[in-house]
Short mmCIF file of C-alpha atoms and ligand atoms in Angstrom, two decimals:
data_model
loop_
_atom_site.label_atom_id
_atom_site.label_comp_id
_atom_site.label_asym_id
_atom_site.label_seq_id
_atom_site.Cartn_x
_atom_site.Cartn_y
_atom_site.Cartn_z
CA UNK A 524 0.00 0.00 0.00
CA UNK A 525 1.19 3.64 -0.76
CA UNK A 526 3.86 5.20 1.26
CA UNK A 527 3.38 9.07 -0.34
CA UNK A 528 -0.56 8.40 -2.01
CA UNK A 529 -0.92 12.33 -3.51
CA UNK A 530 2.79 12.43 -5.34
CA UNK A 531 1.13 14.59 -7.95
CA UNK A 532 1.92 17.17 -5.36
CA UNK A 533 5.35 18.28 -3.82
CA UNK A 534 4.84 20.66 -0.81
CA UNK A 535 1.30 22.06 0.30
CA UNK A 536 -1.29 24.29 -1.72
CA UNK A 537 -0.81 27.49 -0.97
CA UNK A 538 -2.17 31.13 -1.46
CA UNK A 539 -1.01 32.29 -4.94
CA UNK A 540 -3.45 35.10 -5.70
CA UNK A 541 -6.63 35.54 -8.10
CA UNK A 542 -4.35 34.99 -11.22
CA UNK A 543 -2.42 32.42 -10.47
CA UNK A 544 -2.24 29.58 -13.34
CA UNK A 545 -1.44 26.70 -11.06
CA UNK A 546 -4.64 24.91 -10.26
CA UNK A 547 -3.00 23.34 -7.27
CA UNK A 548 -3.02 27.05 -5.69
CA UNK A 549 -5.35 28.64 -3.86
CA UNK A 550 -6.74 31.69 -5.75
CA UNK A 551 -8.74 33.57 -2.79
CA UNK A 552 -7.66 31.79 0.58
CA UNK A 553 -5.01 33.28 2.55
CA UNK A 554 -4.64 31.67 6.00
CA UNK A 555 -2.91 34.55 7.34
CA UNK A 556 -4.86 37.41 5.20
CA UNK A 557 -6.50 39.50 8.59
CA UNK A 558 -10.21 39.66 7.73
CA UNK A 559 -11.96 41.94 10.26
CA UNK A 560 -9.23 41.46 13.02
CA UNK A 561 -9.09 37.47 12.95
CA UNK A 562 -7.21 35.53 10.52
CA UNK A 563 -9.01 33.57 7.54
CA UNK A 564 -7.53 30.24 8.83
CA UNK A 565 -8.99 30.72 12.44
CA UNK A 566 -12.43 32.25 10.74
CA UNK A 567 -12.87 29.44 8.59
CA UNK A 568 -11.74 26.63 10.52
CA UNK A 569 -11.97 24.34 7.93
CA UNK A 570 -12.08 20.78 8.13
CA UNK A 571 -11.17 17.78 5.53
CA UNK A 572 -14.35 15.02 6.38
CA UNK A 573 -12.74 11.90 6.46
CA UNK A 574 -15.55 9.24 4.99
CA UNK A 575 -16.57 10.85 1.76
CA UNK A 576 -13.08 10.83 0.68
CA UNK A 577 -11.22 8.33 2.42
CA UNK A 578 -13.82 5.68 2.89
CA UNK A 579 -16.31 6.13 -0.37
CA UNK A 580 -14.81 3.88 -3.13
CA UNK A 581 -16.91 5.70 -5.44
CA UNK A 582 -20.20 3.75 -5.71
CA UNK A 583 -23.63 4.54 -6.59
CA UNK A 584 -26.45 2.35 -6.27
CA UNK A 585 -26.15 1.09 -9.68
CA UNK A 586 -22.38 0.79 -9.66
CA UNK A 587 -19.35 -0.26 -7.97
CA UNK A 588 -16.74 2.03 -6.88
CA UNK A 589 -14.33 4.09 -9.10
CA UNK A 590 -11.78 5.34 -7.09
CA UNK A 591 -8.41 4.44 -6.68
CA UNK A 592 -8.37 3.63 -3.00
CA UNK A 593 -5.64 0.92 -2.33
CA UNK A 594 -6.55 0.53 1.49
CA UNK A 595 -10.34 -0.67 0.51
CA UNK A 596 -9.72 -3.55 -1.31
CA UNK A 597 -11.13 -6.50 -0.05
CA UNK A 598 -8.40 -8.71 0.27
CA UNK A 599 -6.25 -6.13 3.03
CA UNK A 600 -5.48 -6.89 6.51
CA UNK A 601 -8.51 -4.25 8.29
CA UNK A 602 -6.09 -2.99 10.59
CA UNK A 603 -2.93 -2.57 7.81
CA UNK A 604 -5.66 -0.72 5.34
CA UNK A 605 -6.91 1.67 8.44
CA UNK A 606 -3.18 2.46 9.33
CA UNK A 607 -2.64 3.05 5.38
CA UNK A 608 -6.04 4.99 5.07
CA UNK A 609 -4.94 7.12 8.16
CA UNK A 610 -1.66 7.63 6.15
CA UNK A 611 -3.78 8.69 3.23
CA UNK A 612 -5.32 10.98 4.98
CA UNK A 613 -2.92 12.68 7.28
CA UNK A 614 -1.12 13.30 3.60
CA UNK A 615 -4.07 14.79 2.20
CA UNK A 616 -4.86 17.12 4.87
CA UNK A 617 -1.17 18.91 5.72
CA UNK A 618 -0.90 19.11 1.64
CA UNK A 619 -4.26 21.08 1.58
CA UNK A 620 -2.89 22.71 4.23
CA UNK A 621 -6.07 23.53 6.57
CA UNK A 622 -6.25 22.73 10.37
CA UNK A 623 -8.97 20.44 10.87
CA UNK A 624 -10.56 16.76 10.04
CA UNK A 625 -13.03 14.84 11.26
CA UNK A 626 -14.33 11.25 11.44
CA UNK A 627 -16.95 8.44 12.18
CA UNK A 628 -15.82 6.05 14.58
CA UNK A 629 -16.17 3.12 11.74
CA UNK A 630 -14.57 5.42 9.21
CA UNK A 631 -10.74 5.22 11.16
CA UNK A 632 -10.83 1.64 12.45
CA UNK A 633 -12.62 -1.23 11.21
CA UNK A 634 -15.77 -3.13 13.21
CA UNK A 635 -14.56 -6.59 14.94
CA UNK A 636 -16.64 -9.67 15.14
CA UNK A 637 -18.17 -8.25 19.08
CA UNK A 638 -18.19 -4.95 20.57
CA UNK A 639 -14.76 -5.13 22.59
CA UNK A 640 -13.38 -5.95 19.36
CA UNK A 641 -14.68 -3.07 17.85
CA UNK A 642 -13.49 -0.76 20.77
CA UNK A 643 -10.25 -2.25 20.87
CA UNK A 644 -9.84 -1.34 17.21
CA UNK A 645 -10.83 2.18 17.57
CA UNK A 646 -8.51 2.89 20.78
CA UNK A 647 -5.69 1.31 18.32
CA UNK A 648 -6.78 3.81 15.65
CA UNK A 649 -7.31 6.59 17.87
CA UNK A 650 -3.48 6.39 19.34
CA UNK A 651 -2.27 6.41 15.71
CA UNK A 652 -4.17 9.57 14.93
CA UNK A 653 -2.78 10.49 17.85
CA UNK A 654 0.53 10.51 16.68
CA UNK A 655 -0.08 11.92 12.71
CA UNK A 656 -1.69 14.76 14.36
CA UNK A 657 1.16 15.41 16.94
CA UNK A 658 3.43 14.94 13.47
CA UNK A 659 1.17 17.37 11.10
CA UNK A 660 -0.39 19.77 13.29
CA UNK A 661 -3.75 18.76 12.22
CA UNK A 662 -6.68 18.92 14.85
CA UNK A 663 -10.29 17.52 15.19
CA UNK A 664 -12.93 19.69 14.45
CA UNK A 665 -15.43 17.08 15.20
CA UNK A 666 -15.90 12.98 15.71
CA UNK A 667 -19.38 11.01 15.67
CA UNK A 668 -19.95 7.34 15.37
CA UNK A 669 -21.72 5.82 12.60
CA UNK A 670 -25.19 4.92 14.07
CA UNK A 671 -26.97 4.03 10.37
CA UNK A 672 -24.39 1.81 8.41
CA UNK A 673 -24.65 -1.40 10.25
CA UNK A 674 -28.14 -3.71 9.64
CA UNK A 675 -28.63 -3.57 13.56
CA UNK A 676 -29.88 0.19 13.08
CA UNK A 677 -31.99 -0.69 10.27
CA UNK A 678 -35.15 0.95 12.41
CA UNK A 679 -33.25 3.26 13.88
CA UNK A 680 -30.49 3.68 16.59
CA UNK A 681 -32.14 5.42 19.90
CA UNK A 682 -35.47 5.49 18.26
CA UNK A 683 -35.54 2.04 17.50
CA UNK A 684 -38.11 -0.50 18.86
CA UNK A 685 -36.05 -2.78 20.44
CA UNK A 686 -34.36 -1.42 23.80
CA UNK A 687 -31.13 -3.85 23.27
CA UNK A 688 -30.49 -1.31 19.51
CA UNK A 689 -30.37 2.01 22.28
CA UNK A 690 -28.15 0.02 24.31
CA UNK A 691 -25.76 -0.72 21.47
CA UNK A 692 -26.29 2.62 20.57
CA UNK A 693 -25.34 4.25 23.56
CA UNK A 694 -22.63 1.86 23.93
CA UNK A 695 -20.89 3.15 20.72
CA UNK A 696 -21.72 7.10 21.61
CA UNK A 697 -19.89 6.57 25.10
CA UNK A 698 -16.47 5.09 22.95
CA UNK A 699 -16.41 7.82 20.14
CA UNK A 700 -17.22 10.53 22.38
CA UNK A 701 -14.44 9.28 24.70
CA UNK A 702 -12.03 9.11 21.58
CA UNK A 703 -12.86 12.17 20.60
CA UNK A 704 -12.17 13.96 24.06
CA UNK A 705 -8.83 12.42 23.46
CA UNK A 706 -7.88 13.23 20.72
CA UNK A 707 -9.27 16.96 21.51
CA UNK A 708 -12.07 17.48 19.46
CA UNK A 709 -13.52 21.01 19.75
CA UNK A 710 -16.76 19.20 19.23
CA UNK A 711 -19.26 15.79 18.93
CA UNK A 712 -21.66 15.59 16.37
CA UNK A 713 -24.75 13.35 16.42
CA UNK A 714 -26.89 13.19 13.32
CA UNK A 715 -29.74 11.28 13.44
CA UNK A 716 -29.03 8.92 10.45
CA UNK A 717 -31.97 6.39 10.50
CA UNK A 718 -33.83 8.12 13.41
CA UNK A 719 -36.81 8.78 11.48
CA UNK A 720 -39.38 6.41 10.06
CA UNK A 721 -39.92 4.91 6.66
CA UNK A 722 -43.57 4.12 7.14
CA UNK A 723 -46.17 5.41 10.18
CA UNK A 724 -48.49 2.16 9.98
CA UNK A 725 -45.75 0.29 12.44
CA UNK A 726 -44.41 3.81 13.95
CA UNK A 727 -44.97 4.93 17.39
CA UNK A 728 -43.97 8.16 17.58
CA UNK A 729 -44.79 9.92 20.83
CA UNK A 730 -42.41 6.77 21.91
CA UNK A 731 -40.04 7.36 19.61
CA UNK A 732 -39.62 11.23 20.36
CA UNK A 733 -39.01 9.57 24.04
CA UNK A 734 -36.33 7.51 23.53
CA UNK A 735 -34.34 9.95 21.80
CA UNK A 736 -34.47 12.79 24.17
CA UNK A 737 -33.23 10.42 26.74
CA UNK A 738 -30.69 9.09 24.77
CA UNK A 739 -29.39 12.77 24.11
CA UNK A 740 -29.54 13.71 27.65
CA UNK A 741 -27.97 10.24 28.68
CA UNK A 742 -25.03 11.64 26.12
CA UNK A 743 -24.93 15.29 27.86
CA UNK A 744 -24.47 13.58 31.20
CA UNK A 745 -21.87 11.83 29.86
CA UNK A 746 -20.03 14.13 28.36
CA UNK A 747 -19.96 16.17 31.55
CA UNK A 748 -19.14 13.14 33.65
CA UNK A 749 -15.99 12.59 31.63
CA UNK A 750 -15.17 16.48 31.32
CA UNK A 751 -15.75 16.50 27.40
CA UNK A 752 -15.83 20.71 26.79
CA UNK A 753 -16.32 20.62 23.15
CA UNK A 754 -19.97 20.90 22.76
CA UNK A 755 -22.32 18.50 21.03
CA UNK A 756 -24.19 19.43 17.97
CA UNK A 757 -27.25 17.67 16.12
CA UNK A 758 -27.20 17.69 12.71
CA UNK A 759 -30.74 17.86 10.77
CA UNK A 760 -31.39 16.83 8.03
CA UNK A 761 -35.41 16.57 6.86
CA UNK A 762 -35.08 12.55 5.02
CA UNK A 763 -32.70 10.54 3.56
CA UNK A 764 -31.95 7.72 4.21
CA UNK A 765 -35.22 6.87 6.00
CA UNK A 766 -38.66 8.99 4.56
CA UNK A 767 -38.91 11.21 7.12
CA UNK A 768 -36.04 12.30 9.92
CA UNK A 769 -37.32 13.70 13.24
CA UNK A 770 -34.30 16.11 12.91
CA UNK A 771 -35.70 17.97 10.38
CA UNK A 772 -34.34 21.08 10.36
CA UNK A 773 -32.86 23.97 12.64
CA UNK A 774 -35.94 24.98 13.81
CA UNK A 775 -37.58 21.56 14.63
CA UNK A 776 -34.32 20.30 16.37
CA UNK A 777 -34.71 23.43 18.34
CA UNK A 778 -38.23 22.83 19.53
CA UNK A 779 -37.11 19.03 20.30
CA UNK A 780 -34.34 20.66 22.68
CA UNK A 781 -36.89 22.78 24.11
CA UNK A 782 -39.35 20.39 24.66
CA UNK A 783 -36.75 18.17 26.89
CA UNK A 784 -35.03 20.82 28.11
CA UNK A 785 -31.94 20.03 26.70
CA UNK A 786 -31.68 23.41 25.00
CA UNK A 787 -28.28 24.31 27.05
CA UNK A 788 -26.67 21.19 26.04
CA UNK A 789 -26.86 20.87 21.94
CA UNK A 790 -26.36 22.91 19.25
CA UNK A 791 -26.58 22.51 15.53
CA UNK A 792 -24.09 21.62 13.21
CA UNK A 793 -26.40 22.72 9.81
CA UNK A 794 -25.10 21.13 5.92
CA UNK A 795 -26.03 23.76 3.01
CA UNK A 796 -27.55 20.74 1.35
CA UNK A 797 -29.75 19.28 4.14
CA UNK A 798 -31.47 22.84 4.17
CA UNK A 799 -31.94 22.82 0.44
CA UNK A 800 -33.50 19.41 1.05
CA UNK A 801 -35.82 21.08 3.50
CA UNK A 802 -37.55 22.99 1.15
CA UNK A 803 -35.05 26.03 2.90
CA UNK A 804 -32.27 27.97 1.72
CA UNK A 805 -29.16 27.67 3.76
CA UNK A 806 -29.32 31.13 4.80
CA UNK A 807 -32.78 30.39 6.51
CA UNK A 808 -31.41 27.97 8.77
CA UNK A 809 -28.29 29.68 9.72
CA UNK A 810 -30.25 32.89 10.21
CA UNK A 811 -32.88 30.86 12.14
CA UNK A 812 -30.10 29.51 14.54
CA UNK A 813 -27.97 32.34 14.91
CA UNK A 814 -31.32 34.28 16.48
CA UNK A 815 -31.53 31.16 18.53
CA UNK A 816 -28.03 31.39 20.10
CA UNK A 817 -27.63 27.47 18.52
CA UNK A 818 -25.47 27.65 15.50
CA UNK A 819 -22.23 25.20 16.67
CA UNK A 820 -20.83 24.48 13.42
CA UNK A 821 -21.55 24.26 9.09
CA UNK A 822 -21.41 21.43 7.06
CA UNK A 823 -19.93 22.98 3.76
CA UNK A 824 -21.22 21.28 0.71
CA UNK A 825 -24.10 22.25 -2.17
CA UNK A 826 -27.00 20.10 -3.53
CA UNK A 827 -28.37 19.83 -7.27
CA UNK A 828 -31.36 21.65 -7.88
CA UNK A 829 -32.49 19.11 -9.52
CA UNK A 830 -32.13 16.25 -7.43
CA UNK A 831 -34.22 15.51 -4.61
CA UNK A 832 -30.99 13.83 -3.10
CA UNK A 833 -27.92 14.83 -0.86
CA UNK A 834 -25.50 15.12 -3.69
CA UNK A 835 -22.51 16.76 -1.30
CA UNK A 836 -21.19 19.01 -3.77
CA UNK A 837 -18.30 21.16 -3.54
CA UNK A 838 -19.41 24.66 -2.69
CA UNK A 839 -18.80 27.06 -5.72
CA UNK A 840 -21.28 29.47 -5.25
CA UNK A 841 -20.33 33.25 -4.15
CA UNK A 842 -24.15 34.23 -4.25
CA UNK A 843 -25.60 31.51 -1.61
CA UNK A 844 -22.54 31.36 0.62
CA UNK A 845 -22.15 34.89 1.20
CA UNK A 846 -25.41 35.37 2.85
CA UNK A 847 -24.75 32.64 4.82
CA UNK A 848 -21.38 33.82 6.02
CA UNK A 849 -22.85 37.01 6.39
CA UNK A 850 -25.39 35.88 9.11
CA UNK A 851 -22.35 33.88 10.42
CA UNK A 852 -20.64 37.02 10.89
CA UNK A 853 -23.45 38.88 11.98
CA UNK A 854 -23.83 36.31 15.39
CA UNK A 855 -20.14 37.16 16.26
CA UNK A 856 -18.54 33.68 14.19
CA UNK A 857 -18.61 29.95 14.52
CA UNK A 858 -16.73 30.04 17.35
CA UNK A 859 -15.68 25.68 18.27
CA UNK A 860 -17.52 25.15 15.17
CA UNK A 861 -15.98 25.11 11.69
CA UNK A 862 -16.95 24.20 7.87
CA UNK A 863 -16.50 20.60 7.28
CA UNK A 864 -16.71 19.68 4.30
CA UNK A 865 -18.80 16.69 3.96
CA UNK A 866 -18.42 17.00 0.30
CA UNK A 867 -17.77 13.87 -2.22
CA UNK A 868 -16.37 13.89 -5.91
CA UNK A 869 -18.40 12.71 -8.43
CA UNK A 870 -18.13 9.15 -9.09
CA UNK A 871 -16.59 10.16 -12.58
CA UNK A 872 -13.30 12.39 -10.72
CA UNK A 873 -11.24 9.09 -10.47
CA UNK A 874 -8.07 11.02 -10.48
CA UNK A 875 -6.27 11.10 -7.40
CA UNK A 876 -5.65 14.81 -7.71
CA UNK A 877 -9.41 15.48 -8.09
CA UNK A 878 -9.17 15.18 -4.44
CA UNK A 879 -7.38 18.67 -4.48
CA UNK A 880 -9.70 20.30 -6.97
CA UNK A 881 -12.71 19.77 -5.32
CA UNK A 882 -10.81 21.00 -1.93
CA UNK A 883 -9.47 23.68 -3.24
CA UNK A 884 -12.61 25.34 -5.50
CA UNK A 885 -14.95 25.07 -1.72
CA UNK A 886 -12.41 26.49 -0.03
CA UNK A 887 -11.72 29.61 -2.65
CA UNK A 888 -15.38 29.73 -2.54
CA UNK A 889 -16.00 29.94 1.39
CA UNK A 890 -12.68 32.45 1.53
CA UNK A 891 -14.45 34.52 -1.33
CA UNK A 892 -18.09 34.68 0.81
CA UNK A 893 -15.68 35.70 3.93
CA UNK A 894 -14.42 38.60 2.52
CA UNK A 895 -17.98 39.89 0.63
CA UNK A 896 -19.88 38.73 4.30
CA UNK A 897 -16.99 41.18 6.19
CA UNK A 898 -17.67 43.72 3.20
CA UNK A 899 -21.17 43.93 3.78
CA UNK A 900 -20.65 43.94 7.58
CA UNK A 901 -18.44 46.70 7.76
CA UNK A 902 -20.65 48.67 4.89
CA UNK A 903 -23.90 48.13 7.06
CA UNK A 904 -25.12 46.74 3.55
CA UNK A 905 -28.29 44.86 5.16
CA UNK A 906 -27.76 45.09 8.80
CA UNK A 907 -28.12 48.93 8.45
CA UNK A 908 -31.01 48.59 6.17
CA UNK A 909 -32.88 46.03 8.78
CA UNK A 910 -32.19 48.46 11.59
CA UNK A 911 -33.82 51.11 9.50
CA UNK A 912 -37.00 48.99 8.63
CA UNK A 913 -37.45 48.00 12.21
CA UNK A 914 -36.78 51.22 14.20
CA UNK A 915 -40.38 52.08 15.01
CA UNK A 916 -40.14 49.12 17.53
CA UNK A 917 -37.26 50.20 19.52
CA UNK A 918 -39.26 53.09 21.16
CA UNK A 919 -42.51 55.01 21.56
CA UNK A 920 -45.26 53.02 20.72
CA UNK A 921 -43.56 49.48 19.46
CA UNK A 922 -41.72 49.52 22.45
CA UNK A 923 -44.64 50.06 24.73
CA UNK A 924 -46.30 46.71 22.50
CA UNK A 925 -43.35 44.62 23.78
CA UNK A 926 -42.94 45.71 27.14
CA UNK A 927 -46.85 45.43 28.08
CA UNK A 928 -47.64 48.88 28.30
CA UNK A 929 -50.32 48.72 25.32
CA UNK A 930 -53.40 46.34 25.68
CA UNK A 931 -55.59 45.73 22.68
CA UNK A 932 -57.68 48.54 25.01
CA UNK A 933 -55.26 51.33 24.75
CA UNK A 934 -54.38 50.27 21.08
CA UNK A 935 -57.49 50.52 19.82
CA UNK A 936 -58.21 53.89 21.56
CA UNK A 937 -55.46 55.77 19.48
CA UNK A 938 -56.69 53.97 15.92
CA UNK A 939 -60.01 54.92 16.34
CA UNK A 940 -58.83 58.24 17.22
CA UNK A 941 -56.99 58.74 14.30
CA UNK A 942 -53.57 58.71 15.84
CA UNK A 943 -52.49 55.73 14.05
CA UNK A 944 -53.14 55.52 10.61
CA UNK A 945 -50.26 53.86 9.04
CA UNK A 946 -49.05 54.28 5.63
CA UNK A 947 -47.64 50.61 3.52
CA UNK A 948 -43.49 51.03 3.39
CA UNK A 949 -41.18 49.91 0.72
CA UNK A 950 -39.57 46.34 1.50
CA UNK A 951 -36.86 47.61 -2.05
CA UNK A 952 -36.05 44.02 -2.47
CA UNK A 953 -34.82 44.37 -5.55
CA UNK A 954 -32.74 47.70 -3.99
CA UNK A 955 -30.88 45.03 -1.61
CA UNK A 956 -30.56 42.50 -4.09
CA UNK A 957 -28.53 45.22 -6.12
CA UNK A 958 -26.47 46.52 -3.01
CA UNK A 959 -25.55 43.15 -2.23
CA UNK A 960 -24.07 42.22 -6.00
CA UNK A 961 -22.73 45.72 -5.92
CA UNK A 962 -20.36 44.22 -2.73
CA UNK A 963 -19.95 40.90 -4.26
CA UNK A 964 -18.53 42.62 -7.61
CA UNK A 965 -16.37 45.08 -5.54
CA UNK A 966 -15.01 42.91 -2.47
CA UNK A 967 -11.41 42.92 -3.05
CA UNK A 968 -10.00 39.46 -4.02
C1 XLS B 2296 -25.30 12.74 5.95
C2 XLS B 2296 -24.61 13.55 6.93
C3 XLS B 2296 -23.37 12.92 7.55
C4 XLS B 2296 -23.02 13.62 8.82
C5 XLS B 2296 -22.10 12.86 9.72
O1 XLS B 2296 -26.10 13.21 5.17
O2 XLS B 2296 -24.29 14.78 6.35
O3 XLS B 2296 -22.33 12.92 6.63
O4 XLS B 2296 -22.45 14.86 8.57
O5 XLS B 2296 -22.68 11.70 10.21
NI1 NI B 2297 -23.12 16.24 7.22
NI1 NI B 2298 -25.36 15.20 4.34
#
């Protein structure tokens, strides 16, 4: 198996400005370039996701996998292809050059026959990445563990009928969230792959709702038992794989955590194309969860229009991101979060160095939407424009609404007096639309 896998490239990618020829350069991100008084690197915080393109041979559900992946053929060793995989992808992340990566538990080391086979495997893993990320520098932005792969969690992993599946469940949760305290991850992520239903004629689901808000506060207590301080983040995402996911998007995971009162102890890690799926735009559900105080951390990737599916895209959209970035901004940053990018090639990118591309075109992209989101910060662009649109309620009579000095009494005394007689206002869409092309076509590259 490969000592040095990405030889097409000597050295790491670095910044080489907007004209650069070399498509191994970045064209837009600077790690060190200041942006608003923080460094791009330690706005960005971006993270290489370890399972689309490490683990993913390439397959589609009408064909086997493309890729050249030397570590997933069949006839390896499991332990000599996760030590080579890790290799791979310790390579692959100092070369792009970016601090952070981030795993499933099943995606590092490989599942034994019984559980303490399995855990041995990942503690074996888990002092290997150890080491590469003592050698590289890299961190962990975030680890989970794979509750949706294996045919036990076929109905589900907490919200599954059978208690002995949220045993298992939990079982696994308390190992990768252990790992990933180790190997000091600024976060844990749980997305809820099969908790969900595929059919309500054999679905209980005021049970169901149950067992996973006691599985999630089972995994809070934990964490604080074992003095984890990264914090834990749900990911929604509204179906796929099962018909309908309870985690269906920032605002219903919010009502969940409000419901059980766990609202102090999760926050949201939100995936551009989960929200597309959702029927949303991905600046709806950050916005939504930055006014919530629950934004944790993005997962960076685009859908297809016109797919119904998670495609996982590279981002390479100025326009969409922007916004996003913008409301990012807007709540003061991601803080322990980061963008992952839980991104995939297209089963037809079989060259190695297609691995870079796709890297190196979302990350251009997110560093591009940085500097038009600081733009239109600094320039008041919409935040000035909101303020303006909303000022009647910060005094006088919308204040008295809010602070329960006006009754429907005292309100309708001054409209039928006359006093209030208000006049439709402008909402200039199209005004704002302009002003916020105007900064993406000016933003200094
Ligand atoms: C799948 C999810 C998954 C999570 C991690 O759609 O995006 O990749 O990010 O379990
Ligand atoms: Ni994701
Ligand atoms: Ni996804």
């Amino acid at each position: 198996m490969p000592e040095d896998f990405f030889s097409g490239l000597d050295g790491t990618v670095q910044y080489a400005g907007p004209g650069s020829p070399d498509p191994l350069s970045y064209k837009v991100y600077n790690k060190d370039r200041m942006v608003g008084g923080t460094r791009m690197e330690d706005h960005l915080r971006i993270a290489v996701c370890y399972w689309h393109s490490f683990n993913w041979p390439g397959s589609d559900v009408f064909g086997v996998g493309t890729f050249d992946r030397p570590w997933l053929e069949p006839n390896h060793d499991p332990m000599a292809a996760a030590h080579a995989k890790m290799d791979a992808a310790f390579e692959f992340v100092s070369k792009l050059d970016v601090p952070f990566f981030c795993f499933h538990d099943v995606d590092i080391s490989p599942e034994g026959a019984t559980f303490a086979e399995s855990a041995v495997n990942l503690d074996t893993m888990a002092d290997y990445a150890e080491k590469k990320m003592a050698d590289t520098g890299v961190r962990l932005l975030w680890g989970t563990a794979n509750l949706f792969s294996h045919p036990r969690y076929a109905a589900g992993a907490a919200t599954n009928p059978d208690p002995e599946v949220f045993a298992y469940a939990a079982a696994q949760v308390k190992h990768a969230l252990e790992a990933t305290k180790r190997l000091g991850g600024s976060n844990y992520v749980l997305w809820g792959g099969r908790e969900g239903y595929e059919t309500l004629l054999n679905t209980d689901l005021k049970r169901e709702a149950e067992q996973l808000a006691r599985f999630l506060t089972l995994v809070a207590e934990h964490k604080r038992n074992i003095g984890f301080e990264g914090t834990l983040l749900l990911e929604p995402k509204p179906q796929e794989p099962t018909k309908h996911q309870y985690d269906y998007d920032a605002q219903s995971v919010h009502g969940f955590l409000q419901r059980y009162d766990l609202v102090d102890e999760y926050k949201v890690n939100l995936e551009v194309n989960h929200a597309t799926l959702g029927g949303h735009s991905f600046h709806h559900e950050v916005a939504y969860a930055v006014d919530n105080g629950i934004l944790g951390s993005v997962d960076a990737n685009r859908g297809d229009y016109q797919n119904g599916w998670d495609t996982d895209q590279f981002p390479n959209s100025v326009e969409e991101l922007s916004l996003a970035v913008h409301e990012i901004l807007r709540g003061g940053g991601l803080g322990r979060g980061g963008f992952n990018f839980d991104t995939k090639l297209r089963r037809q990118s079989m060259n190695r160095m297609d691995l870079f591309h796709g890297h190196i075109g979302g990350i251009d992209t997110l560093a591009r939407s940085l500097l038009v989101a600081a733009d239109m910060i600094e320039q008041g662009t919409l935040t000035s424009a909101r303020d303006d649109r909303y000022a009647g309620w910060s005094g006088g009579l919308g204040a008295g609404i809010l602070n329960g000095t006006e009754s429907l009494d005292s309100l309708e005394a001054q409209v039928a007096a006359g006093r209030i007689d208000p006049d439709p206002v402008s909402g200039q869409q199209e005004l704002l639309e302009n002003q916020v092309n105007q900064v993406i076509w000016n933003t200094e590259g």
